[in-house]
Amino acid sequence: MRDRLTWYMVFLILPTILLARSLDRDRRAPYSIPSNWRALWYSNFDDLQRINEVHDNNTMSNETVQMGATAFLHCEVRNLAERTASDAEISWIRRRDWHVLTSSMFTYTNDERFQVIHSDGTNVWTLQIKYVQERDNGTYECQISRSTGIVSHFVNLKIVVPEATILGSGEHHVDVGSIINLVCIIEKSPTPPQYVFWYHNSRMINYDTTRGSVVVLTESGPTQSKLTIRQAIESDTGNYTCSASNTKPASIYVFVTEGDKMAAILRRKTSGSYRTRESLVLTLILFSALLVR
């Protein structure tokens, strides 16, 4: 069994040995693995995984990061017996494709968003992922090489995409002289957005002084941004957009009309909807008649 473990240790360390000669100044090596050991690595990874799964010291943690932010996956190295944290063989592996991202302080990916962080004298090795994307979702494994085998710490990384929603339907009708109240909800955001801007058509109105009646109030947990326009006039009609720093924008169309005009609009919409249903029924009747023939 010890001989097998020795060979597994060789398979684990071999990528570092082969690629160390090609390291550039920032200790980033091109991800180019010779095919002769690539097959060997994949063929024996199931055995390595079984060793990991039965080891009592394996640990797991969860990390939630919003899209576009920076993820820090921490791996604390403990109980290394005769080996210290500074000279241990520490590797970060992306489990969905078994890509060895880092080994010791060397990085083995051309994706410059990935980097390992470690300070001398400490026992924490951190995988940093900048500008996280939805495809970064998944499990990452920190493998710690020991004389008795391999110990792993698994981090389940979840990328959340904040969503902006304006309460109500796609249209909002108000009378001239009344108040326009719009509420934008920012959900699935671990941290509040840095800003929430409101636009009337293509013009930002957060700090609009020409109307003198625009009030924007932003609250947290979940973030709510409220737009209030008093004494609405017909020129306030248009598309209103809520745009937060960490979400796609949400929009709603506001109609500002006199009471009688609004009633006419609603009648036209209702009549148009009725005519559409009537046409659909007539079409179905004619189609059924053709089938009977």
CSV table of C-alpha atoms in Angstrom, one decimal:
chain,number,residue,atom,x,y,z
A,1,MET,CA,0.0,0.0,0.0
A,2,ARG,CA,2.9,2.3,0.8
A,3,ASP,CA,4.4,1.7,-2.6
A,4,ARG,CA,1.1,2.7,-4.2
A,5,LEU,CA,1.0,5.9,-2.2
A,6,THR,CA,4.5,6.7,-3.3
A,7,TRP,CA,3.5,6.3,-6.9
A,8,TYR,CA,0.5,8.5,-6.4
A,9,MET,CA,2.7,11.1,-4.8
A,10,VAL,CA,4.8,11.0,-8.0
A,11,PHE,CA,1.8,11.4,-10.2
A,12,LEU,CA,0.7,14.5,-8.1
A,13,ILE,CA,4.1,16.2,-8.2
A,14,LEU,CA,5.1,15.3,-11.8
A,15,PRO,CA,3.2,18.3,-13.3
A,16,THR,CA,5.2,20.7,-11.2
A,17,ILE,CA,8.5,19.1,-12.1
A,18,LEU,CA,7.8,19.1,-15.9
A,19,LEU,CA,6.5,22.6,-16.0
A,20,ALA,CA,8.8,24.4,-13.6
A,21,ARG,CA,11.4,25.0,-16.3
A,22,SER,CA,9.1,27.1,-18.3
A,23,LEU,CA,8.0,29.5,-15.5
A,24,ASP,CA,7.9,33.2,-16.4
A,25,ARG,CA,8.8,36.0,-14.0
A,26,ASP,CA,5.4,36.2,-12.3
A,27,ARG,CA,5.5,32.5,-11.6
A,28,ARG,CA,2.8,31.7,-14.1
A,29,ALA,CA,3.4,28.6,-16.3
A,30,PRO,CA,1.6,28.0,-19.6
A,31,TYR,CA,-1.0,25.3,-19.3
A,32,SER,CA,0.7,22.8,-21.6
A,33,ILE,CA,0.8,19.2,-20.2
A,34,PRO,CA,2.6,16.5,-22.1
A,35,SER,CA,0.2,13.8,-23.3
A,36,ASN,CA,2.3,10.9,-21.9
A,37,TRP,CA,1.6,11.9,-18.3
A,38,ARG,CA,-1.8,13.4,-18.9
A,39,ALA,CA,-3.2,10.0,-19.6
A,40,LEU,CA,-1.4,8.6,-16.6
A,41,TRP,CA,-2.8,11.4,-14.4
A,42,TYR,CA,-6.4,10.8,-15.5
A,43,SER,CA,-6.2,7.1,-15.3
A,44,ASN,CA,-5.1,7.2,-11.7
A,45,PHE,CA,-7.2,10.0,-10.5
A,46,ASP,CA,-10.0,7.8,-9.4
A,47,ASP,CA,-7.6,6.0,-7.0
A,48,LEU,CA,-6.5,9.4,-5.7
A,49,GLN,CA,-10.1,10.5,-5.2
A,50,ARG,CA,-10.8,7.3,-3.2
A,51,ILE,CA,-7.9,8.1,-0.9
A,52,ASN,CA,-9.2,11.6,-0.4
A,53,GLU,CA,-12.7,10.4,0.4
A,54,VAL,CA,-11.7,8.0,3.1
A,55,HIS,CA,-9.3,10.4,4.9
A,56,ASP,CA,-10.7,11.6,8.2
A,57,ASN,CA,-9.1,15.0,8.0
A,58,ASN,CA,-10.9,16.1,4.8
A,59,THR,CA,-13.0,19.2,5.2
A,60,MET,CA,-15.5,21.2,3.2
A,61,SER,CA,-16.7,24.8,3.2
A,62,ASN,CA,-19.1,26.9,1.1
A,63,GLU,CA,-18.5,30.3,-0.5
A,64,THR,CA,-21.0,32.6,-2.1
A,65,VAL,CA,-19.9,35.4,-4.3
A,66,GLN,CA,-21.8,37.7,-6.6
A,67,MET,CA,-21.0,37.8,-10.3
A,68,GLY,CA,-18.2,40.2,-11.2
A,69,ALA,CA,-16.7,40.3,-7.7
A,70,THR,CA,-13.5,38.6,-6.4
A,71,ALA,CA,-13.7,35.2,-4.8
A,72,PHE,CA,-11.2,34.1,-2.1
A,73,LEU,CA,-11.1,30.4,-1.4
A,74,HIS,CA,-9.1,29.7,1.8
A,75,CYS,CA,-7.2,26.5,2.6
A,76,GLU,CA,-5.7,26.2,6.0
A,77,VAL,CA,-2.9,23.6,6.3
A,78,ARG,CA,-2.7,21.8,9.6
A,79,ASN,CA,-1.0,18.8,11.2
A,80,LEU,CA,1.7,18.3,8.6
A,81,ALA,CA,3.9,16.2,10.9
A,82,GLU,CA,7.5,16.6,9.8
A,83,ARG,CA,6.6,19.0,7.0
A,84,THR,CA,5.9,22.7,7.6
A,85,ALA,CA,3.3,24.7,5.9
A,86,SER,CA,5.9,26.7,3.9
A,87,ASP,CA,7.4,23.6,2.2
A,88,ALA,CA,4.3,21.5,1.8
A,89,GLU,CA,3.0,20.6,-1.6
A,90,ILE,CA,-0.3,22.5,-1.9
A,91,SER,CA,-2.3,22.3,-5.1
A,92,TRP,CA,-5.7,23.8,-6.1
A,93,ILE,CA,-7.8,21.7,-8.5
A,94,ARG,CA,-11.0,22.6,-10.3
A,95,ARG,CA,-13.1,19.5,-9.9
A,96,ARG,CA,-15.4,19.9,-12.9
A,97,ASP,CA,-12.5,19.3,-15.3
A,98,TRP,CA,-9.7,18.2,-13.0
A,99,HIS,CA,-7.6,21.2,-14.0
A,100,VAL,CA,-4.6,21.8,-11.7
A,101,LEU,CA,-4.9,25.5,-11.3
A,102,THR,CA,-2.0,26.0,-8.9
A,103,SER,CA,0.8,24.0,-7.2
A,104,SER,CA,2.8,25.7,-4.4
A,105,MET,CA,3.2,29.3,-5.7
A,106,PHE,CA,3.0,28.4,-9.4
A,107,THR,CA,-0.1,28.9,-11.5
A,108,TYR,CA,-0.9,26.5,-14.3
A,109,THR,CA,-3.6,28.2,-16.3
A,110,ASN,CA,-3.6,30.9,-18.9
A,111,ASP,CA,-6.7,32.5,-17.3
A,112,GLU,CA,-5.1,35.4,-15.4
A,113,ARG,CA,-8.1,35.7,-13.1
A,114,PHE,CA,-6.6,32.8,-11.1
A,115,GLN,CA,-3.8,33.3,-8.6
A,116,VAL,CA,-2.6,31.7,-5.4
A,117,ILE,CA,-2.0,33.9,-2.3
A,118,HIS,CA,0.3,32.8,0.5
A,119,SER,CA,2.3,34.8,3.0
A,120,ASP,CA,5.5,33.3,4.4
A,121,GLY,CA,5.1,32.0,8.0
A,122,THR,CA,1.4,31.4,7.6
A,123,ASN,CA,-0.5,28.2,7.1
A,124,VAL,CA,-3.3,29.6,4.8
A,125,TRP,CA,-3.2,29.1,1.0
A,126,THR,CA,-5.8,31.2,-0.8
A,127,LEU,CA,-7.0,30.7,-4.4
A,128,GLN,CA,-8.1,34.1,-5.7
A,129,ILE,CA,-10.5,34.3,-8.6
A,130,LYS,CA,-11.1,37.8,-10.0
A,131,TYR,CA,-14.2,39.0,-11.9
A,132,VAL,CA,-16.0,35.7,-11.2
A,133,GLN,CA,-18.4,34.4,-13.9
A,134,GLU,CA,-21.3,32.0,-13.8
A,135,ARG,CA,-19.1,29.3,-15.3
A,136,ASP,CA,-16.8,29.5,-12.2
A,137,ASN,CA,-19.6,27.8,-10.2
A,138,GLY,CA,-18.6,24.4,-8.7
A,139,THR,CA,-16.2,22.6,-6.3
A,140,TYR,CA,-12.6,23.5,-5.9
A,141,GLU,CA,-10.2,21.1,-4.1
A,142,CYS,CA,-7.1,22.1,-2.1
A,143,GLN,CA,-4.8,19.1,-2.0
A,144,ILE,CA,-2.2,18.9,0.7
A,145,SER,CA,0.6,16.3,0.0
A,146,ARG,CA,1.8,14.4,3.1
A,147,SER,CA,4.0,11.4,3.7
A,148,THR,CA,1.0,9.4,4.8
A,149,GLY,CA,-1.2,10.4,1.8
A,150,ILE,CA,-3.2,13.3,0.5
A,151,VAL,CA,-5.5,15.5,2.6
A,152,SER,CA,-8.1,17.7,0.9
A,153,HIS,CA,-10.2,20.7,1.6
A,154,PHE,CA,-13.1,21.2,-0.7
A,155,VAL,CA,-14.7,24.6,-1.3
A,156,ASN,CA,-18.1,24.8,-3.0
A,157,LEU,CA,-18.2,28.1,-4.8
A,158,LYS,CA,-21.6,29.5,-5.7
A,159,ILE,CA,-21.9,32.5,-8.1
A,160,VAL,CA,-25.1,34.5,-7.7
A,161,VAL,CA,-26.4,36.9,-10.2
A,162,PRO,CA,-28.3,39.8,-8.6
A,163,GLU,CA,-31.7,40.7,-10.2
A,164,ALA,CA,-33.5,44.0,-10.5
A,165,THR,CA,-37.3,44.1,-10.6
A,166,ILE,CA,-39.6,47.1,-10.8
A,167,LEU,CA,-42.9,46.3,-8.9
A,168,GLY,CA,-45.9,46.2,-11.1
A,169,SER,CA,-46.6,45.2,-14.7
A,170,GLY,CA,-44.8,46.4,-17.8
A,171,GLU,CA,-47.0,49.5,-17.8
A,172,HIS,CA,-48.1,52.1,-15.2
A,173,HIS,CA,-50.9,54.6,-15.7
A,174,VAL,CA,-51.3,57.7,-13.6
A,175,ASP,CA,-53.4,60.9,-13.9
A,176,VAL,CA,-51.9,64.3,-14.6
A,177,GLY,CA,-51.2,66.0,-11.3
A,178,SER,CA,-50.9,62.8,-9.3
A,179,ILE,CA,-47.8,61.0,-7.9
A,180,ILE,CA,-45.6,58.6,-9.8
A,181,ASN,CA,-44.3,56.0,-7.3
A,182,LEU,CA,-41.9,53.3,-8.6
A,183,VAL,CA,-40.1,50.7,-6.5
A,184,CYS,CA,-37.1,48.8,-7.7
A,185,ILE,CA,-36.1,45.6,-5.8
A,186,ILE,CA,-32.5,44.3,-6.0
A,187,GLU,CA,-32.5,40.6,-5.0
A,188,LYS,CA,-29.8,37.8,-4.8
A,189,SER,CA,-27.2,40.4,-3.9
A,190,PRO,CA,-24.8,39.3,-1.1
A,191,THR,CA,-23.6,42.9,-0.8
A,192,PRO,CA,-25.6,46.1,-1.6
A,193,PRO,CA,-25.0,47.7,-5.0
A,194,GLN,CA,-22.7,50.7,-5.0
A,195,TYR,CA,-25.3,52.7,-6.7
A,196,VAL,CA,-28.8,52.6,-8.1
A,197,PHE,CA,-29.5,55.0,-11.0
A,198,TRP,CA,-33.0,55.9,-12.4
A,199,TYR,CA,-33.4,57.0,-16.0
A,200,HIS,CA,-36.4,58.6,-17.8
A,201,ASN,CA,-35.9,57.4,-21.3
A,202,SER,CA,-32.1,57.9,-21.7
A,203,ARG,CA,-31.7,60.7,-19.2
A,204,MET,CA,-30.6,60.0,-15.6
A,205,ILE,CA,-32.9,61.7,-13.1
A,206,ASN,CA,-31.4,60.9,-9.7
A,207,TYR,CA,-30.1,64.5,-9.4
A,208,ASP,CA,-32.6,66.2,-11.6
A,209,THR,CA,-33.3,69.8,-10.5
A,210,THR,CA,-35.3,70.9,-13.5
A,211,ARG,CA,-38.4,69.1,-12.3
A,212,GLY,CA,-37.7,69.8,-8.7
A,213,SER,CA,-39.9,66.9,-7.5
A,214,VAL,CA,-37.8,63.8,-8.0
A,215,VAL,CA,-36.9,61.9,-4.8
A,216,VAL,CA,-34.8,58.7,-4.8
A,217,LEU,CA,-34.6,56.7,-1.6
A,218,THR,CA,-32.4,53.6,-1.5
A,219,GLU,CA,-32.7,51.1,1.4
A,220,SER,CA,-30.8,47.9,2.1
A,221,GLY,CA,-31.6,44.3,2.9
A,222,PRO,CA,-32.9,43.6,0.2
A,223,THR,CA,-32.0,46.8,-1.5
A,224,GLN,CA,-35.1,48.9,-2.5
A,225,SER,CA,-34.8,52.1,-4.5
A,226,LYS,CA,-37.9,54.2,-4.6
A,227,LEU,CA,-38.5,56.9,-7.3
A,228,THR,CA,-41.2,59.5,-6.5
A,229,ILE,CA,-42.3,62.2,-8.9
A,230,ARG,CA,-45.0,64.6,-7.6
A,231,GLN,CA,-47.4,66.6,-9.7
A,232,ALA,CA,-46.9,64.4,-12.7
A,233,ILE,CA,-47.3,66.1,-16.1
A,234,GLU,CA,-47.8,64.6,-19.5
A,235,SER,CA,-44.1,65.0,-20.5
A,236,ASP,CA,-43.3,62.6,-17.6
A,237,THR,CA,-44.7,59.9,-19.9
A,238,GLY,CA,-42.0,57.5,-21.0
A,239,ASN,CA,-39.7,54.5,-20.2
A,240,TYR,CA,-38.3,54.4,-16.6
A,241,THR,CA,-35.2,52.3,-16.0
A,242,CYS,CA,-33.7,51.2,-12.7
A,243,SER,CA,-30.0,50.5,-13.2
A,244,ALA,CA,-27.9,49.1,-10.3
A,245,SER,CA,-24.1,48.7,-10.3
A,246,ASN,CA,-24.3,44.9,-10.1
A,247,THR,CA,-27.4,44.0,-12.1
A,248,LYS,CA,-29.0,44.2,-15.5
A,249,PRO,CA,-31.4,47.1,-15.7
A,250,ALA,CA,-35.2,46.8,-15.2
A,251,SER,CA,-37.7,49.0,-17.0
A,252,ILE,CA,-41.3,50.0,-16.9
A,253,TYR,CA,-43.3,52.3,-19.2
A,254,VAL,CA,-45.3,55.1,-17.5
A,255,PHE,CA,-48.3,56.8,-19.1
A,256,VAL,CA,-49.3,60.2,-17.6
A,257,THR,CA,-52.7,61.4,-19.1
A,258,GLU,CA,-55.8,63.3,-18.2
A,259,GLY,CA,-58.5,61.1,-16.6
A,260,ASP,CA,-60.7,61.0,-19.7
A,261,LYS,CA,-57.7,60.2,-22.0
A,262,MET,CA,-56.6,57.4,-19.7
A,263,ALA,CA,-60.1,55.9,-19.8
A,264,ALA,CA,-60.0,56.1,-23.6
A,265,ILE,CA,-56.6,54.3,-23.7
A,266,LEU,CA,-57.8,51.6,-21.4
A,267,ARG,CA,-61.0,51.2,-23.5
A,268,ARG,CA,-58.8,50.9,-26.6
A,269,LYS,CA,-56.6,48.3,-25.0
A,270,THR,CA,-59.6,46.3,-23.7
A,271,SER,CA,-61.3,46.6,-27.1
A,272,GLY,CA,-58.2,45.6,-28.9
A,273,SER,CA,-57.8,42.5,-26.7
A,274,TYR,CA,-61.4,41.6,-27.3
A,275,ARG,CA,-61.0,41.9,-31.0
A,276,THR,CA,-57.9,39.7,-30.9
A,277,ARG,CA,-59.8,37.0,-29.0
A,278,GLU,CA,-62.8,37.3,-31.4
A,279,SER,CA,-60.5,36.9,-34.4
A,280,LEU,CA,-58.9,33.9,-32.8
A,281,VAL,CA,-62.3,32.2,-32.2
A,282,LEU,CA,-63.3,32.9,-35.8
A,283,THR,CA,-60.1,31.4,-37.2
A,284,LEU,CA,-60.6,28.3,-35.1
A,285,ILE,CA,-64.2,28.0,-36.4
A,286,LEU,CA,-63.1,28.3,-40.0
A,287,PHE,CA,-60.3,25.8,-39.5
A,288,SER,CA,-62.7,23.3,-37.9
A,289,ALA,CA,-65.0,23.7,-40.9
A,290,LEU,CA,-62.2,22.9,-43.3
A,291,LEU,CA,-61.3,19.8,-41.3
A,292,VAL,CA,-64.9,18.5,-41.4
A,293,ARG,CA,-64.9,18.7,-45.2
